[in-house]
mmCIF file of C-alpha atoms in Angstrom:
data_model
loop_
_atom_site.group_PDB
_atom_site.id
_atom_site.type_symbol
_atom_site.label_atom_id
_atom_site.label_comp_id
_atom_site.label_asym_id
_atom_site.label_seq_id
_atom_site.Cartn_x
_atom_site.Cartn_y
_atom_site.Cartn_z
ATOM 1 C CA MET A 26 -70.682 -132.121 -185.743
ATOM 2 C CA THR A 27 -67.636 -134.815 -185.465
ATOM 3 C CA ARG A 28 -65.968 -136.288 -182.859
ATOM 4 C CA ASP A 29 -62.592 -134.552 -182.497
ATOM 5 C CA SER A 30 -60.673 -135.405 -179.119
ATOM 6 C CA SER A 31 -57.478 -133.206 -180.285
ATOM 7 C CA ALA A 32 -55.963 -131.026 -177.879
ATOM 8 C CA SER A 33 -53.432 -129.164 -180.095
ATOM 9 C CA SER A 34 -52.876 -125.653 -179.429
ATOM 10 C CA LEU A 35 -51.191 -124.621 -182.726
ATOM 11 C CA ILE A 36 -52.965 -125.286 -185.601
ATOM 12 C CA VAL A 37 -52.502 -124.568 -189.437
ATOM 13 C CA GLY A 38 -53.805 -121.581 -191.123
ATOM 14 C CA GLY A 39 -56.201 -118.596 -189.562
ATOM 15 C CA ALA A 40 -55.079 -118.294 -185.852
ATOM 16 C CA ALA A 41 -51.923 -120.565 -186.286
ATOM 17 C CA SER A 42 -49.794 -117.319 -185.445
ATOM 18 C CA SER A 43 -51.274 -117.107 -182.135
ATOM 19 C CA PRO A 44 -50.494 -120.086 -179.847
ATOM 20 C CA ARG A 45 -52.760 -120.786 -177.051
ATOM 21 C CA ALA A 46 -52.112 -119.723 -173.886
ATOM 22 C CA PRO A 47 -53.170 -121.461 -170.462
ATOM 23 C CA LEU A 48 -56.110 -119.509 -169.204
ATOM 24 C CA PRO A 49 -55.357 -117.123 -166.175
ATOM 25 C CA THR A 50 -58.625 -118.157 -164.299
ATOM 26 C CA LEU A 51 -61.566 -120.353 -165.558
ATOM 27 C CA PRO A 52 -64.759 -118.728 -166.111
ATOM 28 C CA PRO A 53 -68.144 -119.173 -164.571
ATOM 29 C CA LEU A 54 -69.354 -122.368 -164.191
ATOM 30 C CA SER A 55 -73.085 -122.797 -164.929
ATOM 31 C CA LEU A 56 -75.344 -126.087 -165.133
ATOM 32 C CA TYR A 57 -78.111 -126.921 -167.629
ATOM 33 C CA ILE A 58 -80.596 -129.823 -167.034
ATOM 34 C CA HIS A 59 -82.698 -131.041 -169.816
ATOM 35 C CA ILE A 60 -86.095 -132.535 -169.040
ATOM 36 C CA PRO A 61 -86.881 -133.831 -172.437
ATOM 37 C CA TRP A 62 -90.789 -134.515 -171.734
ATOM 38 C CA CYS A 63 -93.699 -132.450 -173.043
ATOM 39 C CA VAL A 64 -97.615 -132.856 -173.003
ATOM 40 C CA ARG A 65 -97.758 -132.098 -176.386
ATOM 41 C CA LYS A 66 -95.211 -131.590 -179.139
ATOM 42 C CA CYS A 67 -95.747 -128.129 -180.524
ATOM 43 C CA PRO A 68 -95.562 -127.832 -184.342
ATOM 44 C CA TYR A 69 -93.008 -125.239 -184.108
ATOM 45 C CA CYS A 70 -90.421 -126.587 -181.576
ATOM 46 C CA ASP A 71 -87.282 -128.172 -182.592
ATOM 47 C CA PHE A 72 -86.036 -128.729 -179.070
ATOM 48 C CA ASN A 73 -85.129 -132.342 -177.876
ATOM 49 C CA SER A 74 -88.514 -132.694 -176.591
ATOM 50 C CA HIS A 75 -91.189 -135.907 -176.560
ATOM 51 C CA THR A 76 -94.609 -136.273 -175.574
ATOM 52 C CA ALA A 77 -94.860 -137.499 -172.285
ATOM 53 C CA SER A 78 -96.618 -140.883 -171.300
ATOM 54 C CA PRO A 79 -99.255 -140.969 -168.297
ATOM 55 C CA VAL A 80 -96.464 -141.836 -165.995
ATOM 56 C CA LEU A 81 -93.184 -140.031 -166.076
ATOM 57 C CA PRO A 82 -90.086 -142.066 -165.068
ATOM 58 C CA GLU A 83 -88.898 -139.368 -162.497
ATOM 59 C CA GLN A 84 -87.106 -141.348 -160.111
ATOM 60 C CA GLU A 85 -85.221 -143.436 -162.805
ATOM 61 C CA TYR A 86 -84.737 -139.887 -164.341
ATOM 62 C CA VAL A 87 -83.316 -138.320 -161.698
ATOM 63 C CA ASP A 88 -80.908 -141.071 -160.586
ATOM 64 C CA ALA A 89 -79.794 -140.919 -164.264
ATOM 65 C CA LEU A 90 -78.750 -137.048 -164.399
ATOM 66 C CA LEU A 91 -77.229 -137.884 -161.100
ATOM 67 C CA ALA A 92 -75.095 -140.386 -162.730
ATOM 68 C CA ASP A 93 -74.285 -138.178 -165.657
ATOM 69 C CA LEU A 94 -73.200 -135.410 -163.470
ATOM 70 C CA ASP A 95 -70.881 -137.902 -161.525
ATOM 71 C CA GLN A 96 -68.680 -138.833 -165.077
ATOM 72 C CA ASP A 97 -68.511 -134.794 -165.522
ATOM 73 C CA LEU A 98 -67.099 -133.916 -162.033
ATOM 74 C CA HIS A 99 -63.419 -134.559 -162.847
ATOM 75 C CA ALA A 100 -63.433 -131.828 -164.899
ATOM 76 C CA VAL A 101 -64.620 -129.193 -162.706
ATOM 77 C CA TYR A 102 -63.206 -130.292 -159.506
ATOM 78 C CA GLY A 103 -62.805 -127.393 -157.292
ATOM 79 C CA ARG A 104 -65.194 -125.094 -158.921
ATOM 80 C CA GLU A 105 -68.925 -123.929 -157.604
ATOM 81 C CA ILE A 106 -71.937 -123.449 -159.759
ATOM 82 C CA SER A 107 -73.221 -119.774 -160.191
ATOM 83 C CA SER A 108 -76.263 -120.807 -162.343
ATOM 84 C CA ILE A 109 -78.445 -123.651 -162.984
ATOM 85 C CA PHE A 110 -81.353 -123.949 -165.440
ATOM 86 C CA PHE A 111 -84.256 -126.464 -166.040
ATOM 87 C CA GLY A 112 -84.847 -126.672 -169.716
ATOM 88 C CA GLY A 113 -87.340 -128.765 -171.849
ATOM 89 C CA GLY A 114 -89.310 -129.881 -172.796
ATOM 90 C CA THR A 115 -91.234 -129.109 -169.739
ATOM 91 C CA PRO A 116 -89.452 -129.335 -166.527
ATOM 92 C CA SER A 117 -92.437 -128.194 -164.379
ATOM 93 C CA LEU A 118 -94.289 -131.662 -165.359
ATOM 94 C CA PHE A 119 -91.932 -132.936 -163.067
ATOM 95 C CA SER A 120 -93.043 -132.923 -159.037
ATOM 96 C CA ALA A 121 -91.197 -130.754 -156.768
ATOM 97 C CA GLU A 122 -90.436 -133.822 -154.752
ATOM 98 C CA ALA A 123 -88.146 -135.393 -157.866
ATOM 99 C CA LEU A 124 -86.568 -131.760 -158.341
ATOM 100 C CA GLY A 125 -85.742 -131.658 -154.759
ATOM 101 C CA ARG A 126 -84.032 -134.734 -154.666
ATOM 102 C CA LEU A 127 -82.228 -133.505 -157.860
ATOM 103 C CA LEU A 128 -80.828 -130.145 -156.547
ATOM 104 C CA GLU A 129 -80.069 -132.097 -153.183
ATOM 105 C CA GLY A 130 -77.823 -134.187 -155.022
ATOM 106 C CA VAL A 131 -76.291 -131.772 -157.063
ATOM 107 C CA GLU A 132 -75.313 -129.755 -154.388
ATOM 108 C CA GLN A 133 -73.672 -132.529 -152.515
ATOM 109 C CA ARG A 134 -71.432 -132.817 -155.417
ATOM 110 C CA ILE A 135 -70.663 -129.341 -156.490
ATOM 111 C CA PRO A 136 -70.769 -126.336 -154.385
ATOM 112 C CA PHE A 137 -73.524 -123.665 -155.192
ATOM 113 C CA ALA A 138 -72.501 -119.963 -155.031
ATOM 114 C CA HIS A 139 -73.909 -118.000 -152.226
ATOM 115 C CA ASP A 140 -75.991 -116.059 -154.944
ATOM 116 C CA ILE A 141 -77.023 -118.827 -157.459
ATOM 117 C CA GLU A 142 -79.628 -118.179 -159.623
ATOM 118 C CA ILE A 143 -81.815 -121.060 -160.466
ATOM 119 C CA THR A 144 -84.482 -121.001 -163.193
ATOM 120 C CA LEU A 145 -86.963 -123.587 -163.928
ATOM 121 C CA GLU A 146 -88.925 -123.325 -167.194
ATOM 122 C CA ALA A 147 -92.818 -123.670 -166.974
ATOM 123 C CA ASN A 148 -96.048 -123.881 -168.645
ATOM 124 C CA PRO A 149 -98.792 -121.563 -167.615
ATOM 125 C CA GLY A 150 -101.374 -124.310 -167.108
ATOM 126 C CA THR A 151 -103.003 -124.564 -163.934
ATOM 127 C CA PHE A 152 -101.582 -127.908 -163.300
ATOM 128 C CA GLU A 153 -98.096 -126.638 -163.202
ATOM 129 C CA GLN A 154 -98.794 -123.236 -161.553
ATOM 130 C CA GLU A 155 -100.077 -125.267 -158.409
ATOM 131 C CA LYS A 156 -96.586 -126.221 -157.760
ATOM 132 C CA PHE A 157 -94.777 -122.753 -157.764
ATOM 133 C CA VAL A 158 -94.954 -122.560 -154.160
ATOM 134 C CA ALA A 159 -93.285 -126.090 -153.734
ATOM 135 C CA TYR A 160 -90.658 -125.181 -156.364
ATOM 136 C CA ARG A 161 -89.963 -121.793 -154.361
ATOM 137 C CA LYS A 162 -89.268 -123.723 -151.039
ATOM 138 C CA LEU A 163 -86.745 -125.890 -152.749
ATOM 139 C CA GLY A 164 -84.661 -123.101 -153.905
ATOM 140 C CA ILE A 165 -85.637 -121.994 -157.465
ATOM 141 C CA ASN A 166 -85.434 -118.552 -157.473
ATOM 142 C CA ARG A 167 -86.400 -117.680 -160.992
ATOM 143 C CA LEU A 168 -89.158 -118.863 -163.263
ATOM 144 C CA SER A 169 -89.133 -118.722 -167.261
ATOM 145 C CA ILE A 170 -93.014 -118.868 -168.396
ATOM 146 C CA GLY A 171 -93.827 -120.167 -171.868
ATOM 147 C CA ILE A 172 -96.765 -117.790 -172.737
ATOM 148 C CA GLN A 173 -96.181 -117.367 -176.591
ATOM 149 C CA SER A 174 -99.188 -115.187 -176.993
ATOM 150 C CA PHE A 175 -102.270 -114.466 -174.934
ATOM 151 C CA GLN A 176 -104.438 -114.593 -178.080
ATOM 152 C CA GLN A 177 -106.704 -117.733 -177.971
ATOM 153 C CA GLU A 178 -106.543 -118.390 -181.743
ATOM 154 C CA LYS A 179 -102.811 -117.696 -182.331
ATOM 155 C CA LEU A 180 -102.311 -120.172 -179.114
ATOM 156 C CA LYS A 181 -104.394 -122.787 -181.057
ATOM 157 C CA ALA A 182 -102.348 -122.063 -184.177
ATOM 158 C CA LEU A 183 -98.989 -122.927 -182.307
ATOM 159 C CA GLY A 184 -100.478 -125.844 -180.687
ATOM 160 C CA ARG A 185 -100.369 -124.630 -177.079
ATOM 161 C CA ILE A 186 -102.552 -126.259 -174.476
ATOM 162 C CA HIS A 187 -103.011 -123.238 -172.159
ATOM 163 C CA ASN A 188 -105.096 -120.746 -172.840
ATOM 164 C CA GLY A 189 -105.090 -116.827 -172.421
ATOM 165 C CA ASP A 190 -106.487 -116.517 -169.050
ATOM 166 C CA GLU A 191 -104.385 -119.240 -167.635
ATOM 167 C CA ALA A 192 -101.267 -117.208 -168.858
ATOM 168 C CA VAL A 193 -102.308 -114.134 -167.403
ATOM 169 C CA ARG A 194 -103.069 -115.911 -163.902
ATOM 170 C CA ALA A 195 -99.663 -117.702 -164.236
ATOM 171 C CA ALA A 196 -97.604 -114.424 -163.668
ATOM 172 C CA GLY A 197 -99.465 -113.631 -160.534
ATOM 173 C CA MET A 198 -99.427 -117.155 -159.063
ATOM 174 C CA ALA A 199 -95.576 -116.873 -159.684
ATOM 175 C CA ARG A 200 -95.240 -113.511 -157.781
ATOM 176 C CA LEU A 201 -97.697 -114.969 -154.998
ATOM 177 C CA ALA A 202 -95.615 -117.612 -154.604
ATOM 178 C CA GLY A 203 -92.226 -115.708 -153.987
ATOM 179 C CA PHE A 204 -90.799 -115.222 -157.369
ATOM 180 C CA ASP A 205 -89.657 -111.836 -157.425
ATOM 181 C CA ASN A 206 -87.754 -112.686 -160.613
ATOM 182 C CA PHE A 207 -89.388 -114.242 -163.644
ATOM 183 C CA ASN A 208 -89.349 -114.227 -167.405
ATOM 184 C CA LEU A 209 -92.239 -114.797 -169.836
ATOM 185 C CA ASP A 210 -91.431 -115.946 -173.040
ATOM 186 C CA LEU A 211 -93.203 -114.132 -175.991
ATOM 187 C CA MET A 212 -93.373 -114.735 -179.720
ATOM 188 C CA HIS A 213 -94.088 -112.673 -182.574
ATOM 189 C CA GLY A 214 -94.176 -113.172 -186.281
ATOM 190 C CA LEU A 215 -97.047 -115.399 -185.679
ATOM 191 C CA PRO A 216 -99.623 -116.825 -188.311
ATOM 192 C CA ASP A 217 -101.748 -114.144 -189.887
ATOM 193 C CA GLN A 218 -100.285 -111.765 -187.327
ATOM 194 C CA SER A 219 -100.797 -108.085 -187.624
ATOM 195 C CA LEU A 220 -98.916 -105.285 -186.052
ATOM 196 C CA ASP A 221 -101.911 -104.765 -183.525
ATOM 197 C CA ASP A 222 -102.181 -108.337 -182.518
ATOM 198 C CA ALA A 223 -98.330 -108.577 -181.908
ATOM 199 C CA LEU A 224 -98.338 -105.075 -179.667
ATOM 200 C CA SER A 225 -101.508 -106.321 -177.610
ATOM 201 C CA ASP A 226 -99.545 -109.454 -176.620
ATOM 202 C CA LEU A 227 -96.835 -107.311 -175.973
ATOM 203 C CA ARG A 228 -98.999 -104.568 -173.409
ATOM 204 C CA GLN A 229 -100.484 -107.494 -171.709
ATOM 205 C CA ALA A 230 -97.095 -109.036 -170.835
ATOM 206 C CA ILE A 231 -95.761 -105.590 -169.762
ATOM 207 C CA GLU A 232 -98.863 -105.126 -167.855
ATOM 208 C CA LEU A 233 -98.065 -108.201 -165.686
ATOM 209 C CA ASN A 234 -94.786 -106.534 -164.920
ATOM 210 C CA PRO A 235 -92.026 -109.477 -165.356
ATOM 211 C CA THR A 236 -88.541 -108.645 -164.726
ATOM 212 C CA HIS A 237 -87.532 -109.928 -167.914
ATOM 213 C CA ILE A 238 -89.333 -110.665 -171.648
ATOM 214 C CA SER A 239 -88.083 -113.155 -174.241
ATOM 215 C CA TRP A 240 -89.543 -111.544 -177.088
ATOM 216 C CA TYR A 241 -88.561 -113.443 -180.035
ATOM 217 C CA GLN A 242 -89.678 -114.093 -183.718
ATOM 218 C CA LEU A 243 -91.251 -117.223 -185.170
ATOM 219 C CA THR A 244 -89.034 -119.107 -187.406
ATOM 220 C CA LEU A 245 -89.806 -122.120 -189.501
ATOM 221 C CA GLU A 246 -87.218 -124.780 -188.323
ATOM 222 C CA PRO A 247 -86.601 -128.251 -190.086
ATOM 223 C CA ASN A 248 -87.861 -131.355 -188.710
ATOM 224 C CA THR A 249 -90.953 -129.584 -187.266
ATOM 225 C CA VAL A 250 -94.597 -129.702 -188.187
ATOM 226 C CA PHE A 251 -94.204 -126.171 -189.567
ATOM 227 C CA TRP A 252 -91.423 -126.901 -191.803
ATOM 228 C CA ASN A 253 -93.160 -129.507 -193.389
ATOM 229 C CA GLN A 254 -96.698 -127.808 -193.774
ATOM 230 C CA PRO A 255 -95.734 -124.360 -193.314
ATOM 231 C CA PRO A 256 -98.347 -121.540 -191.819
ATOM 232 C CA VAL A 257 -99.116 -118.463 -193.724
ATOM 233 C CA LEU A 258 -96.784 -116.003 -191.575
ATOM 234 C CA PRO A 259 -96.927 -112.025 -191.971
ATOM 235 C CA GLU A 260 -94.889 -110.308 -194.747
ATOM 236 C CA ASP A 261 -91.535 -109.131 -194.204
ATOM 237 C CA ASP A 262 -92.681 -105.152 -194.086
ATOM 238 C CA THR A 263 -95.011 -106.103 -191.321
ATOM 239 C CA LEU A 264 -92.382 -108.305 -189.302
ATOM 240 C CA TRP A 265 -90.447 -104.987 -189.665
ATOM 241 C CA ASP A 266 -93.113 -102.771 -188.186
ATOM 242 C CA ILE A 267 -93.601 -105.304 -185.513
ATOM 243 C CA GLN A 268 -90.018 -105.433 -184.593
ATOM 244 C CA GLU A 269 -89.293 -101.552 -184.650
ATOM 245 C CA ALA A 270 -92.659 -100.750 -182.597
ATOM 246 C CA GLY A 271 -92.582 -103.744 -180.220
ATOM 247 C CA GLN A 272 -88.694 -102.760 -179.248
ATOM 248 C CA ALA A 273 -89.740 -99.103 -178.830
ATOM 249 C CA LEU A 274 -92.410 -100.372 -176.376
ATOM 250 C CA LEU A 275 -90.555 -102.212 -174.162
ATOM 251 C CA ALA A 276 -87.869 -98.964 -174.006
ATOM 252 C CA GLU A 277 -90.529 -97.105 -172.908
ATOM 253 C CA HIS A 278 -91.620 -99.499 -170.227
ATOM 254 C CA GLY A 279 -88.129 -100.021 -168.747
ATOM 255 C CA TYR A 280 -87.237 -102.951 -170.743
ATOM 256 C CA ALA A 281 -83.577 -102.698 -172.055
ATOM 257 C CA GLN A 282 -82.700 -105.018 -174.701
ATOM 258 C CA TYR A 283 -79.228 -106.604 -173.752
ATOM 259 C CA GLU A 284 -79.320 -109.465 -176.395
ATOM 260 C CA VAL A 285 -81.243 -110.219 -179.598
ATOM 261 C CA SER A 286 -84.276 -111.315 -178.294
ATOM 262 C CA ALA A 287 -83.831 -110.608 -174.347
ATOM 263 C CA TYR A 288 -85.223 -107.411 -173.124
ATOM 264 C CA ALA A 289 -84.958 -106.685 -168.783
ATOM 265 C CA GLN A 290 -85.954 -104.473 -165.942
ATOM 266 C CA THR A 291 -82.433 -102.677 -164.428
ATOM 267 C CA GLY A 292 -80.462 -105.179 -162.643
ATOM 268 C CA ARG A 293 -82.471 -108.242 -163.907
ATOM 269 C CA PRO A 294 -80.799 -110.028 -166.931
ATOM 270 C CA ALA A 295 -80.891 -113.574 -167.098
ATOM 271 C CA ARG A 296 -77.341 -114.337 -165.449
ATOM 272 C CA HIS A 297 -77.456 -118.031 -166.702
ATOM 273 C CA ASN A 298 -77.632 -116.928 -170.318
ATOM 274 C CA LEU A 299 -75.258 -114.343 -169.922
ATOM 275 C CA ASN A 300 -72.471 -116.758 -168.991
ATOM 276 C CA TYR A 301 -73.674 -118.461 -172.372
ATOM 277 C CA TRP A 302 -73.107 -115.221 -174.246
ATOM 278 C CA SER A 303 -69.890 -114.346 -172.533
ATOM 279 C CA PHE A 304 -68.486 -117.786 -173.271
ATOM 280 C CA GLY A 305 -68.533 -119.069 -169.919
ATOM 281 C CA ASP A 306 -68.605 -122.800 -168.801
ATOM 282 C CA PHE A 307 -71.464 -124.914 -168.390
ATOM 283 C CA ILE A 308 -72.091 -128.776 -167.813
ATOM 284 C CA GLY A 309 -74.970 -130.201 -169.742
ATOM 285 C CA ILE A 310 -76.839 -133.416 -168.128
ATOM 286 C CA GLY A 311 -80.010 -134.905 -169.557
ATOM 287 C CA ALA A 312 -80.966 -136.128 -172.322
ATOM 288 C CA GLY A 313 -79.590 -134.377 -175.607
ATOM 289 C CA ALA A 314 -77.727 -131.783 -173.443
ATOM 290 C CA HIS A 315 -74.788 -129.668 -174.734
ATOM 291 C CA GLY A 316 -71.700 -128.747 -172.479
ATOM 292 C CA LYS A 317 -68.823 -126.756 -172.896
ATOM 293 C CA LEU A 318 -65.866 -126.499 -170.252
ATOM 294 C CA SER A 319 -62.597 -124.919 -170.044
ATOM 295 C CA HIS A 320 -59.239 -126.418 -168.831
ATOM 296 C CA PRO A 321 -56.298 -124.728 -167.121
ATOM 297 C CA ASP A 322 -53.803 -125.691 -169.869
ATOM 298 C CA GLY A 323 -55.842 -124.046 -172.446
ATOM 299 C CA ARG A 324 -57.943 -126.961 -173.658
ATOM 300 C CA ILE A 325 -62.177 -126.168 -174.507
ATOM 301 C CA VAL A 326 -64.236 -128.881 -175.168
ATOM 302 C CA ARG A 327 -67.852 -129.099 -176.199
ATOM 303 C CA THR A 328 -69.707 -132.273 -175.065
ATOM 304 C CA TRP A 329 -73.164 -133.631 -176.176
ATOM 305 C CA LYS A 330 -75.203 -136.184 -174.273
ATOM 306 C CA THR A 331 -77.507 -139.020 -175.870
ATOM 307 C CA ARG A 332 -80.553 -137.840 -177.208
ATOM 308 C CA LEU A 333 -83.220 -140.216 -177.213
ATOM 309 C CA PRO A 334 -84.765 -140.590 -173.321
ATOM 310 C CA LYS A 335 -85.249 -144.435 -173.693
ATOM 311 C CA ASP A 336 -81.385 -144.254 -174.713
ATOM 312 C CA TYR A 337 -80.404 -142.037 -172.122
ATOM 313 C CA LEU A 338 -82.085 -144.219 -169.773
ATOM 314 C CA ASN A 339 -80.589 -147.438 -170.839
ATOM 315 C CA PRO A 340 -77.823 -148.237 -168.315
ATOM 316 C CA ALA A 341 -76.105 -150.359 -171.417
ATOM 317 C CA LYS A 342 -75.691 -147.039 -173.116
ATOM 318 C CA SER A 343 -73.285 -144.130 -172.656
ATOM 319 C CA PHE A 344 -74.466 -140.734 -171.267
ATOM 320 C CA GLN A 345 -72.056 -138.675 -173.627
ATOM 321 C CA ALA A 346 -72.821 -138.826 -177.113
ATOM 322 C CA GLY A 347 -69.169 -137.128 -178.447
ATOM 323 C CA GLU A 348 -67.258 -134.434 -177.368
ATOM 324 C CA LYS A 349 -65.159 -132.071 -179.693
ATOM 325 C CA ALA A 350 -61.869 -130.043 -178.626
ATOM 326 C CA LEU A 351 -62.186 -126.405 -180.159
ATOM 327 C CA THR A 352 -59.386 -125.865 -182.440
ATOM 328 C CA ASN A 353 -57.563 -122.417 -183.130
ATOM 329 C CA ASP A 354 -59.069 -121.567 -186.051
ATOM 330 C CA GLU A 355 -62.501 -122.053 -184.744
ATOM 331 C CA MET A 356 -61.920 -120.004 -181.690
ATOM 332 C CA PRO A 357 -62.924 -116.396 -183.311
ATOM 333 C CA PHE A 358 -66.207 -117.505 -184.299
ATOM 334 C CA GLU A 359 -67.007 -119.855 -181.185
ATOM 335 C CA PHE A 360 -66.529 -116.959 -179.047
ATOM 336 C CA LEU A 361 -68.148 -114.146 -181.145
ATOM 337 C CA MET A 362 -71.231 -115.833 -182.187
ATOM 338 C CA ASN A 363 -72.207 -115.801 -178.462
ATOM 339 C CA ALA A 364 -70.681 -112.534 -177.625
ATOM 340 C CA LEU A 365 -71.817 -110.358 -180.503
ATOM 341 C CA ARG A 366 -75.519 -111.232 -179.570
ATOM 342 C CA LEU A 367 -75.089 -108.917 -176.644
ATOM 343 C CA THR A 368 -75.949 -105.505 -177.730
ATOM 344 C CA ALA A 369 -73.385 -104.093 -175.950
ATOM 345 C CA GLY A 370 -70.943 -106.736 -177.056
ATOM 346 C CA VAL A 371 -67.957 -107.664 -174.535
ATOM 347 C CA GLU A 372 -64.798 -106.028 -173.577
ATOM 348 C CA SER A 373 -62.047 -106.979 -175.699
ATOM 349 C CA ARG A 374 -59.721 -108.298 -173.043
ATOM 350 C CA LEU A 375 -62.454 -111.048 -172.404
ATOM 351 C CA TYR A 376 -61.235 -112.769 -175.533
ATOM 352 C CA PRO A 377 -57.813 -113.601 -174.358
ATOM 353 C CA GLN A 378 -59.113 -114.287 -170.709
ATOM 354 C CA ARG A 379 -61.652 -116.704 -172.060
ATOM 355 C CA THR A 380 -59.787 -118.750 -174.873
ATOM 356 C CA GLY A 381 -56.097 -118.344 -174.519
ATOM 357 C CA LEU A 382 -55.576 -116.708 -178.050
ATOM 358 C CA SER A 383 -54.281 -113.153 -178.394
ATOM 359 C CA LEU A 384 -56.438 -110.463 -180.040
ATOM 360 C CA GLU A 385 -54.167 -110.383 -182.642
ATOM 361 C CA SER A 386 -56.141 -113.782 -184.017
ATOM 362 C CA LEU A 387 -58.943 -111.708 -184.919
ATOM 363 C CA ALA A 388 -57.413 -109.166 -186.566
ATOM 364 C CA GLU A 389 -57.977 -109.791 -189.928
ATOM 365 C CA GLY A 390 -61.918 -110.557 -189.487
ATOM 366 C CA ARG A 391 -62.351 -107.743 -187.573
ATOM 367 C CA ALA A 392 -60.927 -105.228 -189.882
ATOM 368 C CA ALA A 393 -63.009 -106.473 -192.540
ATOM 369 C CA ALA A 394 -66.297 -106.588 -190.215
ATOM 370 C CA GLU A 395 -65.526 -103.007 -188.933
ATOM 371 C CA GLN A 396 -64.719 -101.867 -192.828
ATOM 372 C CA SER A 397 -68.232 -103.397 -193.623
ATOM 373 C CA GLY A 398 -69.902 -101.240 -190.973
ATOM 374 C CA LEU A 399 -70.626 -104.544 -189.269
ATOM 375 C CA LEU A 400 -68.772 -104.298 -186.213
ATOM 376 C CA GLN A 401 -68.041 -101.079 -184.213
ATOM 377 C CA VAL A 402 -64.747 -99.385 -184.385
ATOM 378 C CA GLU A 403 -63.689 -99.540 -180.691
ATOM 379 C CA PRO A 404 -60.442 -101.178 -179.696
ATOM 380 C CA SER A 405 -61.617 -101.773 -176.187
ATOM 381 C CA ARG A 406 -65.040 -103.469 -176.998
ATOM 382 C CA LEU A 407 -66.206 -106.364 -179.363
ATOM 383 C CA ALA A 408 -69.500 -104.997 -180.073
ATOM 384 C CA ALA A 409 -71.798 -105.193 -183.276
ATOM 385 C CA THR A 410 -73.458 -102.097 -185.031
ATOM 386 C CA GLU A 411 -76.823 -101.408 -184.936
ATOM 387 C CA ARG A 412 -76.527 -103.008 -188.868
ATOM 388 C CA GLY A 413 -74.277 -105.752 -187.540
ATOM 389 C CA GLN A 414 -76.969 -106.645 -185.158
ATOM 390 C CA LEU A 415 -79.511 -106.877 -187.989
ATOM 391 C CA PHE A 416 -76.935 -109.142 -189.966
ATOM 392 C CA LEU A 417 -75.141 -111.061 -187.362
ATOM 393 C CA ASN A 418 -74.716 -113.914 -189.806
ATOM 394 C CA ASP A 419 -72.986 -111.822 -192.465
ATOM 395 C CA LEU A 420 -71.035 -110.401 -189.763
ATOM 396 C CA LEU A 421 -69.971 -113.788 -188.070
ATOM 397 C CA GLN A 422 -68.830 -114.858 -191.535
ATOM 398 C CA GLN A 423 -65.848 -112.538 -191.543
ATOM 399 C CA PHE A 424 -64.580 -114.593 -188.957
ATOM 400 C CA LEU A 425 -65.145 -118.108 -190.226
ATOM 401 C CA ASN A 426 -61.338 -119.830 -191.307
#
């Protein structure tokens, strides 16, 4: 992605026939906070995470996060935050004291919605579990616990540092700490995993009664150990069997699939992620964090922050590494690559509300996608068909200019 500060609202090609209008209302605003350290880097992980030193620079990093936020405040004046997500890395490596000072500093700068959702990613290790009560007292009201598997040989293959018993205990500790809303992260398609192995993990997760399960397939990403030293993964037929049987099992136990890899009990989808997928706004602070902000005049700007922790903490370097104003041509793809991840899609009227463009700017790609059987023929909604959900990349290609 290249730096581009253009705010032009009339671009040659694609959507040029639809000038961008001022946005009638600004979308909900979320805050993403990136904590980039882990005890150990997992071989499949391509996130911006780094092995932690014995002593984390908590105070310095919180100071930097608040200074980073200060530089974004001009763009969100008068708005409130509807959700906060601490991601990583492993945010639960930070003490409750550090996170408390950070949350207090954030609330002094931007008002919190009365029903704000605040999520913290946590590992299931005993060290992190001991902090759950303190985190809950800070106002953090949702945990996302990185289980991945309950089976020791699979955890070892994934480079995880917890064991299956700790994973089970973590859910109980979350509930005892007062978290009545928590997610379990679980992977499938693991090295040498059978259908029975995958369903055993899923049954164990369901038995722990989380409100939300993120269940996604392991993929080999560039710049990871697994990319350079690929493990033996299940055959395609086994992967398909796992997907079908797993989705049926989740549905049977009341976990409705509302996004490609997200399943929730009634009324418990992740509000923070729903804001991403419905093209809402979010500030991103922390090493490597990304943001997206809409402006009343119709400009929509994506930003990204300095990636390496040592550079992010260096006062001589800028927090922001780059920014890009989205052009009209880019808007259909940018909007739909999020919205079409939702199994129910979104109401068609959300597109002009969130982009400032008319639905006519989608007409050509929409007709082609409907004709190919990838997009539902439903004027009031933008939603993938079942086939379109399986071939989402092919569907999105129809909206690239």
